[in-house]
Coordinates of C-alpha atoms in Angstrom, one line a residue:
M1 CA 50.7 13.2 -8.6
A2 CA 47.7 11.1 -7.9
S3 CA 46.2 13.6 -5.5
E4 CA 46.6 16.4 -8.1
M5 CA 44.7 14.3 -10.6
E6 CA 41.9 13.8 -8.1
K7 CA 41.5 17.6 -7.6
N8 CA 41.0 18.0 -11.3
I9 CA 38.2 15.5 -11.7
N10 CA 35.5 17.9 -10.4
D11 CA 33.4 18.6 -7.3
D12 CA 31.3 15.4 -8.0
A13 CA 34.2 13.0 -7.3
I14 CA 33.3 10.5 -4.6
S15 CA 35.4 9.1 -1.8
T16 CA 35.2 5.4 -1.3
G17 CA 35.3 5.8 2.5
S18 CA 37.8 3.0 2.9
A19 CA 40.8 4.6 1.3
P20 CA 42.0 8.2 1.5
A21 CA 43.0 8.2 -2.2
V22 CA 41.9 6.5 -5.4
S23 CA 43.5 5.9 -8.8
M24 CA 42.8 8.0 -11.8
R25 CA 40.7 5.1 -13.4
E26 CA 38.7 4.7 -10.2
A27 CA 38.0 8.4 -9.8
Q28 CA 37.0 8.6 -13.5
T29 CA 34.7 5.7 -13.1
M30 CA 33.0 7.2 -10.1
A31 CA 32.7 10.5 -11.8
D32 CA 30.9 8.7 -14.7
V33 CA 28.5 7.2 -12.2
I34 CA 27.7 10.6 -10.9
R35 CA 27.3 12.1 -14.4
N36 CA 25.0 9.3 -15.5
A37 CA 23.0 9.4 -12.3
R38 CA 22.6 13.2 -12.7
L39 CA 21.4 12.8 -16.3
A40 CA 18.9 10.1 -15.4
T41 CA 17.6 12.3 -12.5
E42 CA 17.2 15.3 -14.8
K43 CA 15.3 13.2 -17.3
E44 CA 12.9 11.9 -14.6
H45 CA 12.2 15.5 -13.5
K46 CA 11.4 16.6 -17.0
M47 CA 9.4 13.5 -17.9
T48 CA 5.7 14.2 -18.5
L49 CA 2.9 11.8 -17.8
M50 CA 2.5 10.9 -21.5
Q51 CA 6.2 10.3 -21.9
G52 CA 6.1 8.0 -18.9
L53 CA 3.2 6.1 -20.4
R54 CA 5.0 5.7 -23.7
L55 CA 8.3 4.6 -22.1
Y56 CA 7.0 2.3 -19.3
P57 CA 3.9 0.5 -20.7
K58 CA 5.3 -2.8 -19.7
A59 CA 6.1 -1.7 -16.2
I60 CA 2.5 -0.4 -15.9
A61 CA 1.2 -3.8 -17.1
W62 CA 3.3 -5.9 -14.7
S63 CA 2.5 -3.6 -11.8
I64 CA -1.2 -3.9 -12.5
L65 CA -0.9 -7.7 -12.7
I66 CA 0.8 -7.9 -9.3
S67 CA -1.6 -5.4 -7.8
T68 CA -4.4 -7.7 -8.8
C69 CA -3.5 -9.7 -5.7
I70 CA -5.2 -6.9 -3.8
V71 CA -8.4 -7.4 -5.8
M72 CA -8.3 -11.0 -4.5
E73 CA -7.7 -9.8 -1.0
G74 CA -10.4 -7.1 -1.1
Y75 CA -12.9 -9.7 -2.3
D76 CA -11.9 -12.1 0.5
I77 CA -12.0 -9.5 3.3
S78 CA -15.3 -8.0 2.1
L79 CA -17.0 -11.4 2.6
V80 CA -16.5 -11.6 6.3
N81 CA -17.5 -8.0 7.2
N82 CA -20.6 -8.1 4.9
F83 CA -21.7 -11.6 5.8
Y84 CA -22.7 -10.2 9.2
A85 CA -25.8 -8.8 7.5
F86 CA -26.4 -12.0 5.5
P87 CA -29.4 -14.0 6.9
Q88 CA -28.2 -17.4 5.8
F89 CA -24.7 -16.9 7.2
N90 CA -26.2 -15.6 10.5
Q91 CA -28.5 -18.6 10.8
K92 CA -25.5 -21.0 10.4
Y93 CA -22.9 -19.3 12.5
G94 CA -25.0 -17.0 14.8
V95 CA -27.2 -17.3 17.8
A96 CA -31.0 -16.6 18.1
T97 CA -32.0 -13.3 19.6
T98 CA -35.6 -12.1 20.4
N99 CA -36.4 -8.7 19.0
A100 CA -38.6 -6.1 20.8
D101 CA -41.6 -7.1 18.7
G102 CA -41.2 -10.7 19.7
T103 CA -39.8 -12.0 16.4
V104 CA -36.7 -14.2 16.5
S105 CA -33.6 -13.3 14.4
Y106 CA -30.1 -14.7 14.2
Q107 CA -27.0 -12.6 14.8
V108 CA -23.3 -13.5 15.0
T109 CA -22.5 -12.2 18.5
A110 CA -20.4 -9.0 18.8
A111 CA -17.6 -11.0 20.4
W112 CA -17.4 -13.4 17.4
Q113 CA -17.7 -10.5 14.9
A114 CA -14.7 -8.9 16.6
G115 CA -12.9 -12.2 16.7
L116 CA -13.4 -13.1 13.0
S117 CA -12.4 -9.6 11.8
N118 CA -9.5 -9.4 14.1
G119 CA -8.4 -13.0 13.4
A120 CA -7.6 -11.9 9.8
V121 CA -5.8 -8.8 11.1
A122 CA -3.7 -10.9 13.5
G123 CA -2.7 -13.2 10.7
E124 CA -1.8 -10.2 8.6
I125 CA 0.6 -8.9 11.3
I126 CA 2.3 -12.3 11.2
G127 CA 2.5 -12.2 7.4
L128 CA 3.9 -8.6 7.5
L129 CA 6.7 -9.5 9.9
I130 CA 7.6 -12.5 7.8
N131 CA 7.5 -10.5 4.6
G132 CA 10.1 -8.0 5.9
W133 CA 12.7 -10.8 5.8
V134 CA 11.4 -13.2 3.1
S135 CA 10.9 -10.6 0.3
E136 CA 14.4 -9.1 0.8
R137 CA 15.9 -12.6 0.8
F138 CA 14.0 -14.3 -2.1
G139 CA 12.7 -11.4 -4.1
Y140 CA 9.3 -10.0 -4.7
R141 CA 8.1 -12.4 -7.4
Y142 CA 8.8 -15.6 -5.6
T143 CA 7.4 -14.3 -2.3
V144 CA 4.1 -13.4 -4.0
I145 CA 3.9 -16.7 -5.8
G146 CA 4.5 -18.7 -2.6
C147 CA 1.7 -16.7 -0.8
L148 CA -0.7 -17.5 -3.7
F149 CA -0.2 -21.2 -3.2
L150 CA -0.9 -20.7 0.6
I151 CA -4.2 -18.9 -0.2
A152 CA -5.3 -21.7 -2.5
G153 CA -4.8 -24.2 0.3
F154 CA -6.3 -22.1 3.1
T155 CA -9.5 -21.4 1.1
A156 CA -10.5 -25.0 1.6
I157 CA -11.0 -24.3 5.4
F158 CA -13.4 -21.5 4.6
F159 CA -15.3 -23.7 2.1
T160 CA -15.7 -26.6 4.5
A161 CA -16.2 -24.7 7.8
Q162 CA -18.9 -26.1 10.0
T163 CA -18.5 -23.8 13.0
V164 CA -17.5 -20.3 13.7
V165 CA -14.3 -21.6 15.2
H166 CA -13.3 -23.1 11.8
L167 CA -13.9 -19.7 10.2
Q168 CA -11.7 -18.2 12.8
V169 CA -8.8 -20.6 12.0
A170 CA -9.3 -19.8 8.2
E171 CA -9.2 -16.1 8.9
V172 CA -5.9 -16.2 10.8
L173 CA -4.2 -18.5 8.3
C174 CA -5.4 -16.5 5.2
G175 CA -4.3 -13.3 7.0
I176 CA -0.6 -14.4 6.7
P177 CA -0.4 -14.2 2.9
W178 CA -2.8 -11.2 2.9
G179 CA -0.3 -9.3 5.0
V180 CA 2.4 -10.0 2.4
F181 CA 0.3 -8.7 -0.4
Q182 CA -0.5 -5.5 1.4
T183 CA 3.1 -4.3 1.3
L184 CA 4.8 -6.0 -1.6
T185 CA 2.3 -4.7 -4.2
I186 CA 3.0 -1.1 -3.0
T187 CA 6.8 -1.6 -3.1
Y188 CA 6.8 -3.2 -6.5
A189 CA 4.7 -0.5 -8.0
S190 CA 6.9 2.3 -6.6
E191 CA 10.1 0.6 -7.8
V192 CA 9.3 -0.3 -11.4
C193 CA 8.1 3.2 -12.5
P194 CA 9.6 6.7 -12.8
V195 CA 8.6 9.7 -10.7
A196 CA 5.9 10.8 -13.3
L197 CA 4.0 7.5 -12.8
R198 CA 4.8 6.7 -9.2
G199 CA 1.7 8.4 -7.7
Y200 CA -0.6 6.7 -10.2
L201 CA 0.6 3.1 -9.9
T202 CA 0.9 3.2 -6.1
T203 CA -2.6 4.7 -5.7
Y204 CA -4.0 2.2 -8.2
I205 CA -3.7 -0.4 -5.5
N206 CA -6.6 1.3 -3.7
F207 CA -8.7 0.9 -6.8
C208 CA -7.9 -2.8 -6.6
W209 CA -9.3 -2.9 -3.1
G210 CA -12.5 -1.3 -4.3
V211 CA -12.9 -3.7 -7.2
G212 CA -12.4 -6.7 -4.9
Q213 CA -15.0 -5.4 -2.4
M214 CA -17.5 -4.6 -5.2
I215 CA -17.1 -8.1 -6.6
G216 CA -17.6 -9.5 -3.1
I217 CA -20.8 -7.5 -2.5
G218 CA -22.1 -8.5 -6.0
V219 CA -21.6 -12.2 -5.3
I220 CA -23.4 -11.9 -1.9
M221 CA -26.3 -10.1 -3.5
G222 CA -26.5 -12.7 -6.2
N223 CA -26.9 -15.4 -3.6
L224 CA -29.5 -13.6 -1.3
W225 CA -32.3 -15.6 -2.9
R226 CA -30.8 -18.9 -1.8
T227 CA -31.9 -20.4 1.6
D228 CA -29.4 -23.2 1.8
E229 CA -25.7 -23.4 2.9
W230 CA -24.6 -22.7 -0.7
A231 CA -25.6 -19.1 -0.2
Y232 CA -22.3 -18.5 1.7
R233 CA -20.3 -21.4 0.4
I234 CA -20.4 -20.3 -3.2
P235 CA -18.8 -16.9 -2.4
Y236 CA -16.1 -18.7 -0.5
A237 CA -15.5 -21.2 -3.3
L238 CA -15.1 -18.3 -5.8
Q239 CA -11.9 -17.4 -4.0
W240 CA -10.2 -20.2 -5.9
M241 CA -10.6 -18.3 -9.2
W242 CA -7.7 -16.0 -8.3
P243 CA -4.5 -17.8 -7.5
L244 CA -3.7 -19.9 -10.6
P245 CA -3.9 -17.2 -13.3
L246 CA -1.9 -14.8 -11.0
I247 CA 0.8 -17.5 -10.3
V248 CA 1.3 -18.0 -14.0
G249 CA 1.4 -14.3 -14.8
I250 CA 3.7 -13.3 -12.0
F251 CA 6.1 -16.1 -12.8
F252 CA 7.0 -14.3 -16.0
A253 CA 7.1 -10.8 -14.5
P254 CA 10.5 -9.1 -14.2
E255 CA 12.0 -8.6 -10.7
S256 CA 12.3 -5.1 -9.2
P257 CA 15.5 -3.5 -10.6
W258 CA 15.9 -1.6 -7.3
W259 CA 15.9 -4.9 -5.4
L260 CA 18.5 -6.4 -7.7
V261 CA 20.7 -3.3 -7.3
R262 CA 20.5 -3.7 -3.5
R263 CA 21.6 -7.3 -4.0
G264 CA 24.5 -6.2 -6.2
Q265 CA 23.1 -7.9 -9.3
L266 CA 23.6 -4.9 -11.6
D267 CA 23.5 -6.8 -14.9
D268 CA 20.3 -8.5 -13.8
A269 CA 18.9 -5.1 -12.8
K270 CA 19.6 -3.7 -16.2
R271 CA 17.9 -6.7 -17.9
A272 CA 14.9 -6.2 -15.7
L273 CA 14.8 -2.5 -16.4
L274 CA 14.9 -3.2 -20.2
R275 CA 11.9 -5.6 -19.8
L276 CA 10.0 -2.8 -18.1
T277 CA 10.6 -0.2 -20.9
S278 CA 9.9 0.2 -24.6
L279 CA 13.0 1.7 -26.1
D280 CA 11.6 2.1 -29.5
R281 CA 9.0 4.6 -28.1
E282 CA 11.4 7.0 -26.3
T283 CA 14.8 7.3 -27.8
D284 CA 16.1 9.6 -25.0
F285 CA 16.1 6.8 -22.4
D286 CA 19.4 5.2 -21.4
A287 CA 19.3 2.1 -19.2
D288 CA 22.8 2.6 -18.0
E289 CA 22.0 6.1 -16.7
T290 CA 19.0 4.8 -14.8
I291 CA 20.9 2.0 -13.2
A292 CA 23.6 4.5 -12.3
M293 CA 20.9 6.6 -10.6
M294 CA 19.8 3.5 -8.6
V295 CA 23.3 2.8 -7.6
H296 CA 23.9 6.4 -6.5
T297 CA 20.7 6.4 -4.5
T298 CA 21.5 3.0 -2.9
A299 CA 25.0 4.2 -2.0
L300 CA 23.6 7.4 -0.6
E301 CA 21.2 5.4 1.6
Q302 CA 24.1 3.2 2.7
K303 CA 25.9 6.3 3.9
I304 CA 22.8 7.6 5.8
T305 CA 21.4 4.3 7.0
R306 CA 24.1 1.9 8.2
G307 CA 21.9 -1.2 8.7
A308 CA 18.9 -2.8 7.1
S309 CA 17.1 -4.4 10.1
Y310 CA 13.8 -3.6 11.7
L311 CA 15.7 -1.9 14.5
D312 CA 17.4 0.5 12.0
C313 CA 13.9 1.8 11.1
F314 CA 13.9 3.5 14.6
K315 CA 17.5 4.9 14.4
G316 CA 18.6 8.4 13.3
V317 CA 16.8 10.0 10.4
D318 CA 14.8 6.9 9.7
R319 CA 12.9 7.2 13.0
R320 CA 11.0 10.2 11.6
R321 CA 10.3 8.4 8.3
T322 CA 9.0 5.3 10.1
E323 CA 6.8 7.4 12.4
I324 CA 5.2 9.2 9.4
V325 CA 4.6 6.1 7.4
C326 CA 3.1 4.4 10.4
M327 CA 0.8 7.3 11.1
C328 CA -0.3 7.7 7.5
W329 CA -1.5 4.1 7.6
A330 CA -3.1 4.4 11.0
I331 CA -5.0 7.6 9.9
Q332 CA -6.9 5.5 7.4
N333 CA -8.6 3.7 10.3
L334 CA -8.6 6.5 12.7
S335 CA -10.4 8.9 10.3
G336 CA -13.5 6.6 10.3
N337 CA -12.8 4.1 7.6
I338 CA -13.3 1.1 9.9
F339 CA -16.8 2.6 10.5
S340 CA -17.6 2.5 6.8
N341 CA -16.3 -1.1 6.5
Y342 CA -19.3 -2.2 8.5
S343 CA -21.6 -0.2 6.2
T344 CA -24.1 -2.9 5.4
Y345 CA -24.4 -3.9 9.1
F346 CA -24.5 -0.3 10.2
L347 CA -27.3 0.6 7.7
E348 CA -29.3 -2.4 8.7
Q349 CA -29.1 -1.3 12.3
A350 CA -30.1 2.2 11.1
G351 CA -33.3 0.7 9.7
L352 CA -32.7 -0.4 6.1
S353 CA -33.7 -3.8 4.8
S354 CA -30.9 -6.3 3.8
D355 CA -31.3 -5.7 0.0
K356 CA -31.2 -1.9 0.4
A357 CA -28.3 -2.1 2.8
Y358 CA -26.3 -4.2 0.3
A359 CA -27.3 -1.9 -2.6
F360 CA -25.9 1.1 -0.7
A361 CA -22.8 -0.9 0.0
M362 CA -22.4 -1.7 -3.7
G363 CA -22.7 2.0 -4.4
Q364 CA -20.1 2.7 -1.8
Y365 CA -17.6 0.3 -3.3
A366 CA -18.3 1.6 -6.8
I367 CA -17.5 5.0 -5.5
N368 CA -14.3 3.7 -4.0
C369 CA -13.2 2.7 -7.5
A370 CA -14.3 5.9 -9.1
G371 CA -12.7 7.9 -6.3
V372 CA -9.3 6.6 -7.3
F373 CA -9.7 8.1 -10.8
G374 CA -10.8 11.3 -9.2
A375 CA -7.7 11.4 -7.1
W376 CA -5.6 10.8 -10.2
T377 CA -7.3 13.9 -11.7
L378 CA -6.4 16.0 -8.7
I379 CA -2.8 14.7 -8.8
T380 CA -2.6 15.5 -12.5
L381 CA -3.8 19.0 -11.7
G382 CA -0.7 19.4 -9.5
I383 CA -2.4 19.1 -6.1
G384 CA 0.1 17.7 -3.6
R385 CA -0.3 14.6 -1.4
R386 CA -0.1 16.6 1.8
T387 CA -2.8 19.1 0.6
L388 CA -5.1 16.2 -0.4
Y389 CA -4.7 14.6 3.0
L390 CA -5.4 17.8 4.9
C391 CA -8.5 18.7 2.9
G392 CA -9.8 15.2 3.0
L393 CA -9.5 14.9 6.7
A394 CA -11.3 18.2 7.2
S395 CA -14.2 17.1 5.0
L396 CA -14.5 13.7 6.6
F397 CA -14.6 15.4 10.0
V398 CA -17.6 17.5 9.0
M399 CA -19.5 14.5 7.5
L400 CA -18.9 12.4 10.6
L401 CA -20.5 15.1 12.7
I402 CA -23.5 15.1 10.4
L403 CA -23.8 11.3 10.8
G404 CA -23.8 11.8 14.5
F405 CA -26.5 14.5 14.5
L406 CA -28.7 12.3 12.2
G407 CA -29.1 10.0 15.3
L408 CA -31.2 12.8 16.8
A409 CA -33.8 12.8 14.0
P410 CA -37.2 11.5 15.1
D411 CA -38.2 10.1 11.7
R412 CA -36.0 6.9 11.6
D413 CA -36.9 6.0 8.0
A414 CA -35.8 9.3 6.6
A415 CA -32.8 9.4 8.9
S416 CA -31.7 5.9 7.7
L417 CA -31.9 6.9 4.1
A418 CA -30.0 10.2 4.8
T419 CA -27.4 8.2 6.7
G420 CA -26.9 5.9 3.7
S421 CA -26.6 8.9 1.4
I422 CA -24.1 10.7 3.7
M423 CA -22.0 7.5 3.8
L424 CA -21.8 7.4 0.0
V425 CA -20.6 11.0 0.0
W426 CA -18.2 10.2 2.8
A427 CA -16.8 7.2 0.8
L428 CA -16.3 9.5 -2.3
C429 CA -14.4 12.1 -0.2
Y430 CA -12.3 9.4 1.5
Q431 CA -11.3 7.8 -1.8
L432 CA -10.5 11.1 -3.4
T433 CA -8.0 11.9 -0.6
V434 CA -7.0 9.8 2.4
G435 CA -7.9 6.4 1.1
T436 CA -6.0 6.7 -2.1
V437 CA -3.2 9.1 -1.4
C438 CA -2.0 7.1 1.6
Y439 CA -0.5 4.4 -0.8
S440 CA 1.6 7.0 -2.5
L441 CA 2.8 8.6 0.7
V442 CA 4.0 5.4 2.4
A443 CA 5.8 4.3 -0.8
E444 CA 7.6 7.7 -1.3
I445 CA 8.4 8.6 2.3
S446 CA 10.2 5.4 3.2
T447 CA 13.8 4.9 2.2
R448 CA 14.6 2.3 -0.6
R449 CA 17.0 0.4 1.7
L450 CA 14.4 0.0 4.5
Q451 CA 11.2 0.4 2.4
I452 CA 9.8 -3.1 2.9
K453 CA 10.4 -3.0 6.6
T454 CA 9.2 0.5 7.0
V455 CA 6.0 -0.1 5.1
V456 CA 5.6 -3.4 7.1
L457 CA 5.8 -1.6 10.4
G458 CA 3.3 1.0 9.2
R459 CA 0.9 -1.7 8.1
I460 CA 1.3 -3.5 11.4
L461 CA 0.3 -0.3 13.2
Y462 CA -2.6 0.0 10.8
N463 CA -3.7 -3.5 11.7
I464 CA -3.2 -3.0 15.4
V465 CA -5.4 0.1 15.2
G466 CA -7.7 -1.9 13.1
I467 CA -7.9 -4.6 15.8
I468 CA -8.8 -1.9 18.4
C469 CA -11.4 -0.4 16.2
G470 CA -12.6 -3.8 15.1
V471 CA -13.3 -4.6 18.7
L472 CA -15.0 -1.3 19.4
T473 CA -17.1 -0.9 16.3
P474 CA -19.3 -4.1 16.6
Y475 CA -20.1 -3.1 20.2
M476 CA -21.0 0.4 19.0
L477 CA -23.4 -0.9 16.4
N478 CA -24.7 -4.2 17.7
P479 CA -28.2 -3.8 19.3
S480 CA -27.3 -6.4 21.9
A481 CA -24.3 -4.4 23.0
W482 CA -23.8 -0.6 23.2
D483 CA -26.3 0.2 20.4
W484 CA -24.9 3.6 19.6
G485 CA -26.1 3.7 16.0
N486 CA -25.5 7.1 14.4
Y487 CA -24.0 8.5 17.6
A488 CA -20.8 6.5 16.7
G489 CA -20.2 9.3 14.2
F490 CA -19.3 11.7 17.0
F491 CA -16.6 9.3 18.3
W492 CA -15.0 9.0 14.9
A493 CA -15.3 12.8 14.3
G494 CA -13.1 13.4 17.3
S495 CA -10.6 10.9 16.2
C496 CA -10.6 12.4 12.7
F497 CA -9.9 15.9 14.1
L498 CA -6.8 14.6 15.9
C499 CA -5.6 13.1 12.6
F500 CA -5.9 16.5 10.9
I501 CA -3.7 18.1 13.6
Y502 CA -1.0 15.4 13.2
T503 CA -1.0 15.7 9.4
F504 CA -0.6 19.5 9.5
F505 CA 2.5 19.4 11.6
R506 CA 4.2 16.1 10.6
V507 CA 3.3 14.8 7.0
P508 CA 5.6 16.4 4.3
E509 CA 5.0 16.8 0.6
P510 CA 7.0 14.1 -1.5
A511 CA 5.4 14.8 -4.9
G512 CA 7.9 15.3 -7.8
R513 CA 11.0 14.3 -5.7
T514 CA 13.3 11.4 -6.6
F515 CA 14.1 8.9 -3.9
A516 CA 17.6 10.4 -3.4
E517 CA 16.2 13.9 -3.0
L518 CA 13.7 12.6 -0.3
D519 CA 16.6 10.9 1.5
L520 CA 18.5 14.2 1.6
L521 CA 15.5 16.3 2.8
F522 CA 15.0 13.9 5.7
E523 CA 18.7 13.8 6.5
K524 CA 18.8 17.7 6.7
K525 CA 15.7 17.5 9.0
I526 CA 13.6 19.9 6.8
S527 CA 10.2 20.8 8.4
A528 CA 7.2 19.0 6.9
R529 CA 5.7 22.4 5.9
K530 CA 8.9 23.4 4.0
F531 CA 9.5 20.1 2.1
A532 CA 7.9 21.4 -1.1
S533 CA 9.8 24.7 -1.3
T534 CA 13.3 23.4 -0.3
N535 CA 15.9 22.8 -3.0
V536 CA 18.5 20.1 -2.6
D537 CA 21.5 18.9 -4.6
V538 CA 22.0 15.2 -4.0
F539 CA 25.1 15.1 -6.2
A540 CA 27.0 17.4 -3.9
E541 CA 27.1 14.6 -1.4
H542 CA 30.3 12.5 -1.1
I543 CA 29.4 8.8 -1.1
G544 CA 30.9 5.4 -1.5
G545 CA 29.8 1.9 -0.4
D546 CA 29.6 -1.7 -1.5
V547 CA 27.1 -1.1 -4.3
M548 CA 29.2 1.7 -5.8
N549 CA 32.3 -0.5 -5.7
K550 CA 30.5 -3.4 -7.4
Y551 CA 29.3 -1.0 -10.1
K552 CA 32.9 0.3 -10.6
D553 CA 34.2 -3.3 -10.9
Q554 CA 31.6 -4.1 -13.5
I555 CA 32.5 -1.0 -15.5
D556 CA 36.2 -2.0 -15.3
M557 CA 35.3 -5.5 -16.6
K558 CA 33.4 -4.1 -19.5
N559 CA 36.4 -1.8 -20.4
I560 CA 38.7 -4.9 -20.4
D561 CA 36.3 -6.8 -22.6
I562 CA 36.2 -3.9 -25.1
K563 CA 40.0 -3.7 -25.2
V564 CA 40.3 -7.5 -25.8

């Protein structure tokens, strides 16, 4: 009798996996989950940008607040790379060198430039690995707050540093919380908003990098006139302006409902979701349906991905997803971005004075911010992430070749100005495409169950590539080392071309897909070039799992309460 009832439920009925048959009440409850999840998925597909803005204004505000941690990090990191062209900093921490005309100048040696830049990267790798466990154990909010306290303490080492060794220690220690910020901000942004807003909030993080770097350059330029140690201590001291207001704001932020669902805290997940939405503005929204969609996606991922450790990122279907996320991050450095990070130093070596070099850098960082809004426009027009990545890499390749050929120009003054101009155009193209879209790709391609760890692994590869490039670039540009100058453009053009080839064959199009649909596309091993055109029905899959059972139990408890 029970088996006949099950057959009449419908094709969406789910097996629990642990028992061959279920009661009528259990089957009906699971069918309700499927129905609610399907309704929520259909609403997300139909949701326009304006509907998303009206329904999720609180989610946008909280995401922007937590993403501000990246503004702080962008400011901090911009100081060390741009201090290399700062006369007062070089005089304190550099060594005297005699120029060809007999004049004496101070330079931080190429070895220490590489050491300082890579010290922060090494710390970030440590922070990333810790984050993969800590954030899943304690939640996103408390992890970020703890890291902000660490930043406040470690900044004192920067402020009081008397030798370059002290700076190295500060870079490594501050790199640990910086590594946490790099991944948690992306994950939080992707999990508190619907599909219609996901591309915008994840790519907004790149805007935060630009704002932080622009503030850093502005502070340095404002202290160029000083000839004492406060010229570089003031910029370091200003790092203390960030942690306290961020700690207070993030303490009151709601936790990610997806994280709460994975923890089985479904009532808390619903409360968090309601804090992220404005029900009075969009009457078609149903929190229970959205939670059911999260439960269904989590249960589907439990079926596809058995474990949730770092090792599971390299097993089965998730191996491909991890590879793509890692390469999307690495391409940011391999396409020449590390080259542009040394823009002020590079432009000085190309022949510009310090004030003009910093002015160009300020323009570059302003373009970084504006480029994010340009990328939003392209996304709004319906241009996919994959298309933007491919077109961007092709354009960057051409401009890097131009930079290389400018090294052949006999008029160095004109060539240096042309180099600065090309680097501004390069920065705009980079931010319109690769620099911005990467944040959306890594957030969407990774599975919810392994997202933190997948993004962490990707960012670790980004940092490892950054270390290699960070060692090579100072030697390429430093006049006391290889002194390549503009010819370094040829090296990065070749690297950029290889990135284009990889993207064409391996990076898929995730735009407009729910997390469950992406899970199924990867499980079915759909080719990257066919992702956008392939239709999938996630509700035809038979699923079960612990999260689904907890959801069923809570529904049963509510039914009992209603009867009482």
